[in-house]
Amino acid sequence: MTYPASLLRPFTALRPSRHWLALGAVTLGFGTACSDTTTNEGIEGIDAPTATSMGPTTASITTASVSAATTGNVASTTGGVTGSTTGGMSSAALSTSAIATTASSSTGAGGATSTTGGTTASGTGTGTDTSSGSGGAGGTGGGATFRPCPETPPCKILPLGDSITFGLGFDGGYRVELFRLALADGHEITFTGTQQPNGPNMVDGVTFPRNHAGISGQLIAEIAGRIPNPDMMDMPHIVLVHAGTNDISRSRNGAEDRLAALMDKVIAEAPDALIVFSNLIPLSFGGVEDFNAAVEPMVEERANAGAHILYVDQYVDFPNTELGDGVHPNEAGYARMAGKWYEAIEPYLR
């Protein structure tokens, strides 16, 4: 399954070879939990996405082998890209329908804002092979200059949430396909968490790590109550959070505030980890849209303050046909979620 880059909106620069800046409708960048049923336990909550910052790109921006280096502001709009430089470097204007950043991104203090039809990134930075922005929309979070995973594998990933993280409806949930994708690319990962292990014993001939931190039916506040103990007893290098679905059905008022509190708690307890929050996948009966609208700004605010945090949009393009019971994904839906998680974290894996 192919997952378009337009489904992901990173606020930190990702590895450039995997991302395209489409000037006609540029998107920089880059899931929900439910209960065992929609009755007794309700739907399940999962944490919202995070974002990464993109500092000014000194990248080699190539379409027909054209490169532009900047130490100042970069603005891309529908129909063209203008790269302006400071310190005696010349400015260049490229007018193309799509420009791919294929060589390098940038380091620096700056920001990125994704809009329909254009992307603006402002700041001052010095070009390197990858990017790390301090401030801006993505905060300090990414590129190869931020390495949450150790040189000696595996990279430990904590899947945090409710029944969707647990994998109700498909044994192991999104973790199965996420593990398979990492394995195929030569990345050694494992999952942490202290909840009831589930999933297959093997994936593509390799032992599958069956740990996770998903509990069916839990509200955001209950998920927060497991941080740091017990679910961060084994400190992760990456945290994936999809929470809030149960709040939507059972405790809607103040859900956004509770998600923000969870976000702050995870950041405080795991300051050296890459933290990834997503919005909620759809419910067949609706109701998540207002909540979802608040998630990306929350992530952006904390990224601006320096957190290593990314946002993933698990809602967009998720079809109701991939909801097995109207709330939990089926196998195809979990695979879709895995693809979006993977696109966000792959540049940080070793």
XYZ file of C-alpha atoms in Angstrom:
350
model
C 0.000 0.000 0.000
C 1.321 3.425 -0.893
C 0.735 6.331 1.454
C 0.930 9.716 -0.202
C 3.163 12.240 1.414
C 0.192 14.635 1.417
C -1.259 12.613 4.287
C 1.581 13.664 6.523
C 2.352 17.122 7.750
C 5.656 17.177 9.633
C 6.737 20.303 11.388
C 10.323 19.192 11.590
C 12.126 18.545 8.392
C 12.103 14.924 7.451
C 14.533 13.069 5.330
C 14.200 14.967 2.099
C 14.375 12.112 -0.322
C 10.919 10.945 0.822
C 9.028 14.214 0.643
C 7.776 16.473 -2.138
C 6.775 20.049 -2.057
C 3.878 20.316 -4.451
C 3.517 23.943 -5.194
C -0.058 23.689 -6.416
C -1.198 22.386 -3.039
C 1.803 21.979 -0.793
C 1.627 19.823 2.243
C 4.623 19.586 4.519
C 4.904 16.378 6.006
C 3.398 13.744 7.288
C -5.167 7.587 14.322
C -8.252 6.529 17.640
C -9.013 3.947 20.047
C -12.227 2.440 20.950
C -13.646 0.003 23.370
C -14.394 -3.593 22.819
C -17.863 -2.487 21.947
C -19.605 0.817 21.638
C -21.749 0.040 24.651
C -20.193 -0.858 27.995
C -16.705 0.518 27.481
C -17.572 3.149 24.982
C -15.309 4.160 22.173
C -11.674 4.574 22.930
C -9.406 7.505 23.051
C -6.083 7.917 21.408
C -3.619 10.733 21.509
C -3.308 13.445 19.047
C -0.569 14.143 16.557
C 2.465 16.095 16.796
C 4.374 18.187 14.500
C 7.876 18.902 13.566
C 9.479 22.074 12.529
C 11.105 22.791 9.271
C 13.685 25.471 9.386
C 14.574 27.376 6.260
C 15.599 24.924 3.652
C 19.096 25.135 2.354
C 18.199 21.993 0.621
C 19.114 21.259 -2.836
C 15.703 21.794 -4.348
C 15.713 19.915 -7.563
C 13.544 19.785 -10.578
C 15.759 19.402 -13.612
C 18.813 19.485 -11.324
C 18.318 22.999 -9.985
C 19.583 23.718 -6.476
C 18.986 26.707 -4.260
C 20.772 27.348 -0.984
C 19.379 29.787 1.506
C 20.330 31.232 4.829
C 17.314 33.417 5.106
C 13.723 33.007 4.088
C 12.185 30.494 1.760
C 8.675 30.853 0.434
C 6.901 28.433 -1.803
C 3.617 29.367 -3.404
C 1.381 28.067 -6.113
C 3.284 28.369 -9.319
C 6.731 29.180 -8.071
C 9.394 29.097 -5.408
C 11.475 32.017 -4.356
C 14.634 31.490 -2.384
C 16.074 34.623 -0.848
C 19.404 34.696 0.898
C 21.320 36.926 3.210
C 25.004 37.499 3.651
C 25.781 38.179 0.046
C 24.163 35.101 -1.469
C 22.018 35.575 -4.514
C 18.297 34.921 -4.652
C 16.810 32.447 -7.060
C 13.312 32.023 -8.391
C 12.083 28.741 -9.699
C 8.738 28.422 -11.408
C 7.631 24.819 -11.509
C 4.575 22.764 -10.799
C 6.357 20.536 -8.295
C 9.749 20.669 -6.629
C 11.313 17.779 -4.794
C 13.769 18.274 -2.006
C 16.125 15.457 -2.792
C 19.444 16.247 -1.225
C 19.390 18.200 1.958
C 17.251 20.221 4.289
C 18.348 22.894 6.696
C 19.244 23.644 10.249
C 18.215 26.783 11.912
C 15.701 28.758 13.826
C 12.630 29.052 11.780
C 9.241 27.679 11.130
C 7.012 26.018 8.642
C 3.360 26.556 8.003
C 1.488 24.299 5.654
C -1.442 25.739 3.759
C -3.587 24.770 0.850
C -1.660 26.142 -2.038
C 1.652 27.021 -0.485
C 4.186 26.646 2.237
C 6.144 29.312 3.951
C 9.236 28.789 5.964
C 11.044 31.617 7.601
C 14.123 31.779 9.722
C 17.850 31.949 9.678
C 19.845 28.838 9.308
C 22.894 27.155 7.960
C 22.557 24.369 5.476
C 23.420 20.854 6.457
C 22.434 17.409 5.281
C 19.362 17.386 7.459
C 17.430 19.851 9.515
C 16.838 20.771 13.061
C 14.719 23.782 13.752
C 14.494 25.616 17.010
C 11.158 27.327 17.184
C 8.862 27.736 14.253
C 5.974 25.438 13.687
C 7.879 22.276 14.313
C 10.188 23.019 17.197
C 13.367 21.107 17.749
C 12.527 17.693 16.698
C 13.931 16.321 13.673
C 16.129 15.437 10.892
C 19.202 13.354 11.423
C 20.580 15.939 13.834
C 17.975 14.739 16.335
C 18.573 11.048 16.940
C 16.105 9.545 19.414
C 17.107 5.981 18.537
C 20.383 4.582 19.884
C 23.255 3.514 17.669
C 22.848 0.031 19.055
C 19.357 -1.233 18.168
C 16.568 -1.824 18.713
C 14.758 1.493 18.785
C 12.042 1.229 21.447
C 8.580 2.451 20.428
C 5.736 2.916 22.921
C 2.269 2.606 21.328
C 0.053 4.535 23.782
C -3.732 4.698 23.740
C -6.859 2.596 24.056
C -8.448 -0.287 22.140
C -7.269 0.949 18.763
C -3.711 0.829 20.054
C -4.492 -2.581 21.565
C -5.684 -3.718 18.174
C -9.317 -4.607 18.726
C -10.636 -6.117 15.521
C -7.251 -7.267 14.229
C -4.742 -8.952 16.494
C -1.833 -6.583 17.057
C -3.531 -3.638 15.340
C -1.359 -1.158 13.454
C 1.738 -2.502 15.182
C 1.887 -5.519 12.890
C 2.214 -3.572 9.655
C 4.427 -0.951 11.303
C 6.857 -3.673 12.335
C 6.746 -5.168 8.831
C 7.505 -1.824 7.178
C 10.471 -1.164 9.457
C 11.766 -4.693 8.939
C 11.572 -4.358 5.168
C 13.701 -1.205 5.300
C 16.308 -2.750 7.576
C 15.305 -0.897 10.752
C 15.352 -2.819 14.018
C 12.508 -1.718 16.284
C 10.665 -3.159 19.249
C 7.519 -2.184 21.121
C 7.309 -1.401 24.819
C 4.449 -1.105 27.297
C 3.099 -3.153 30.154
C -0.386 -4.073 28.950
C -1.629 -7.475 27.843
C 0.621 -8.600 24.969
C -1.087 -9.431 21.715
C -0.390 -9.872 18.039
C 1.228 -12.644 16.032
C 4.289 -14.482 17.235
C 6.159 -13.927 13.991
C 6.082 -11.375 11.175
C 7.952 -12.193 7.983
C 10.023 -14.796 9.798
C 11.046 -12.474 12.637
C 9.789 -12.596 16.227
C 7.111 -9.936 16.670
C 7.366 -7.756 19.810
C 3.858 -8.068 21.295
C 4.105 -5.318 23.927
C 2.027 -2.119 23.881
C 0.249 0.373 26.149
C -3.299 0.206 24.823
C -6.262 -0.416 27.143
C -9.748 -0.799 25.766
C -12.307 1.778 26.848
C -9.949 4.231 28.522
C -10.459 7.979 28.528
C -7.612 10.421 27.963
C -7.230 11.076 31.693
C -6.978 7.348 32.393
C -4.285 6.972 29.756
C -2.409 9.874 31.345
C -2.609 8.071 34.679
C -0.333 5.357 33.280
C 2.440 7.838 32.524
C 5.159 7.443 33.681
C 4.237 4.340 35.662
C 3.810 1.691 34.582
C 4.040 2.259 30.864
C 7.277 4.237 30.803
C 9.181 2.026 33.181
C 11.134 0.965 30.102
C 11.813 4.419 28.672
C 10.938 4.533 24.959
C 12.802 6.334 22.210
C 9.605 7.040 20.265
C 6.030 7.430 21.569
C 2.975 7.053 19.317
C -0.243 8.460 20.793
C -3.784 8.150 19.470
C -6.301 9.030 22.195
C -9.687 10.637 22.690
C -12.254 8.422 20.998
C -13.841 7.346 24.274
C -13.954 10.949 25.417
C -15.904 11.824 22.278
C -18.604 9.325 23.150
C -18.632 9.517 26.948
C -16.963 12.691 28.214
C -16.844 15.240 25.415
C -16.582 18.476 27.409
C -12.985 19.446 28.051
C -11.514 16.644 25.944
C -9.145 19.028 24.194
C -7.800 20.281 27.528
C -7.246 16.728 28.719
C -5.380 15.896 25.546
C -3.181 18.945 25.993
C -2.426 17.831 29.565
C -1.515 14.354 28.332
C 0.727 15.855 25.693
C 2.554 17.940 28.299
C 2.959 14.944 30.606
C 4.454 12.737 27.903
C 6.849 15.527 26.875
C 7.917 16.075 30.492
C 8.454 12.383 31.223
C 10.234 11.560 27.955
C 12.043 14.771 26.922
C 14.598 12.927 24.805
C 12.073 10.829 22.903
C 10.388 11.585 19.612
C 6.721 12.074 20.497
C 4.109 11.633 17.807
C 0.474 12.605 18.337
C -2.255 12.005 15.813
C -5.807 13.146 15.471
C -8.574 10.561 15.624
C -9.559 8.239 12.846
C -13.187 8.683 11.775
C -16.171 7.157 13.503
C -18.936 5.865 11.268
C -21.405 8.091 13.138
C -19.126 11.140 13.091
C -18.352 13.497 15.963
C -14.556 13.721 15.911
C -14.120 16.678 13.588
C -14.153 19.503 16.166
C -11.795 17.607 18.439
C -9.460 16.848 15.576
C -9.248 20.490 14.586
C -7.606 21.294 17.926
C -4.854 18.679 17.807
C -2.465 20.074 15.229
C -2.312 23.554 16.841
C -1.547 21.909 20.197
C 1.360 20.060 18.674
C 2.586 23.147 16.864
C 2.547 25.202 20.072
C 4.698 22.679 21.913
C 7.024 22.223 18.995
C 7.564 25.973 18.960
C 8.565 25.700 22.605
C 11.257 23.160 21.708
C 9.592 19.778 22.184
C 10.532 16.878 19.926
C 7.003 16.392 18.714
C 5.303 15.550 15.428
C 1.740 15.593 14.186
C 0.217 12.841 12.062
C -3.157 13.136 10.353
C -4.820 9.756 10.768
C -8.251 11.110 9.809
C -7.759 12.340 6.270
C -8.677 9.863 3.525
C -9.623 7.142 6.037
C -12.653 5.397 4.484
C -15.551 3.994 6.498
C -15.044 0.737 4.617
C -11.872 0.259 6.676
C -13.780 0.452 9.971
C -14.602 -3.103 10.950
C -17.369 -2.198 13.405
C -17.834 1.504 12.780
C -15.272 2.368 15.442
C -12.230 0.091 15.198
C -10.244 -0.397 11.999
C -10.206 -3.657 10.167
C -6.927 -5.115 8.904
C -6.769 -2.676 6.001
C -7.514 0.262 8.286
C -4.793 -0.701 10.732
C -2.363 -1.066 7.847
C -3.316 2.450 6.721
C -2.592 3.782 10.200
C 0.754 1.975 10.240
C 1.763 3.567 6.963
C 1.136 7.052 8.302
C 2.994 6.397 11.546
C 5.892 4.965 9.586
C 6.171 7.901 7.192
C 6.487 10.173 10.219
C 9.082 8.218 12.180
C 11.155 6.524 9.471
C 13.628 9.435 9.081
C 14.504 9.050 12.773
C 15.126 5.303 12.713
C 18.606 3.883 12.323
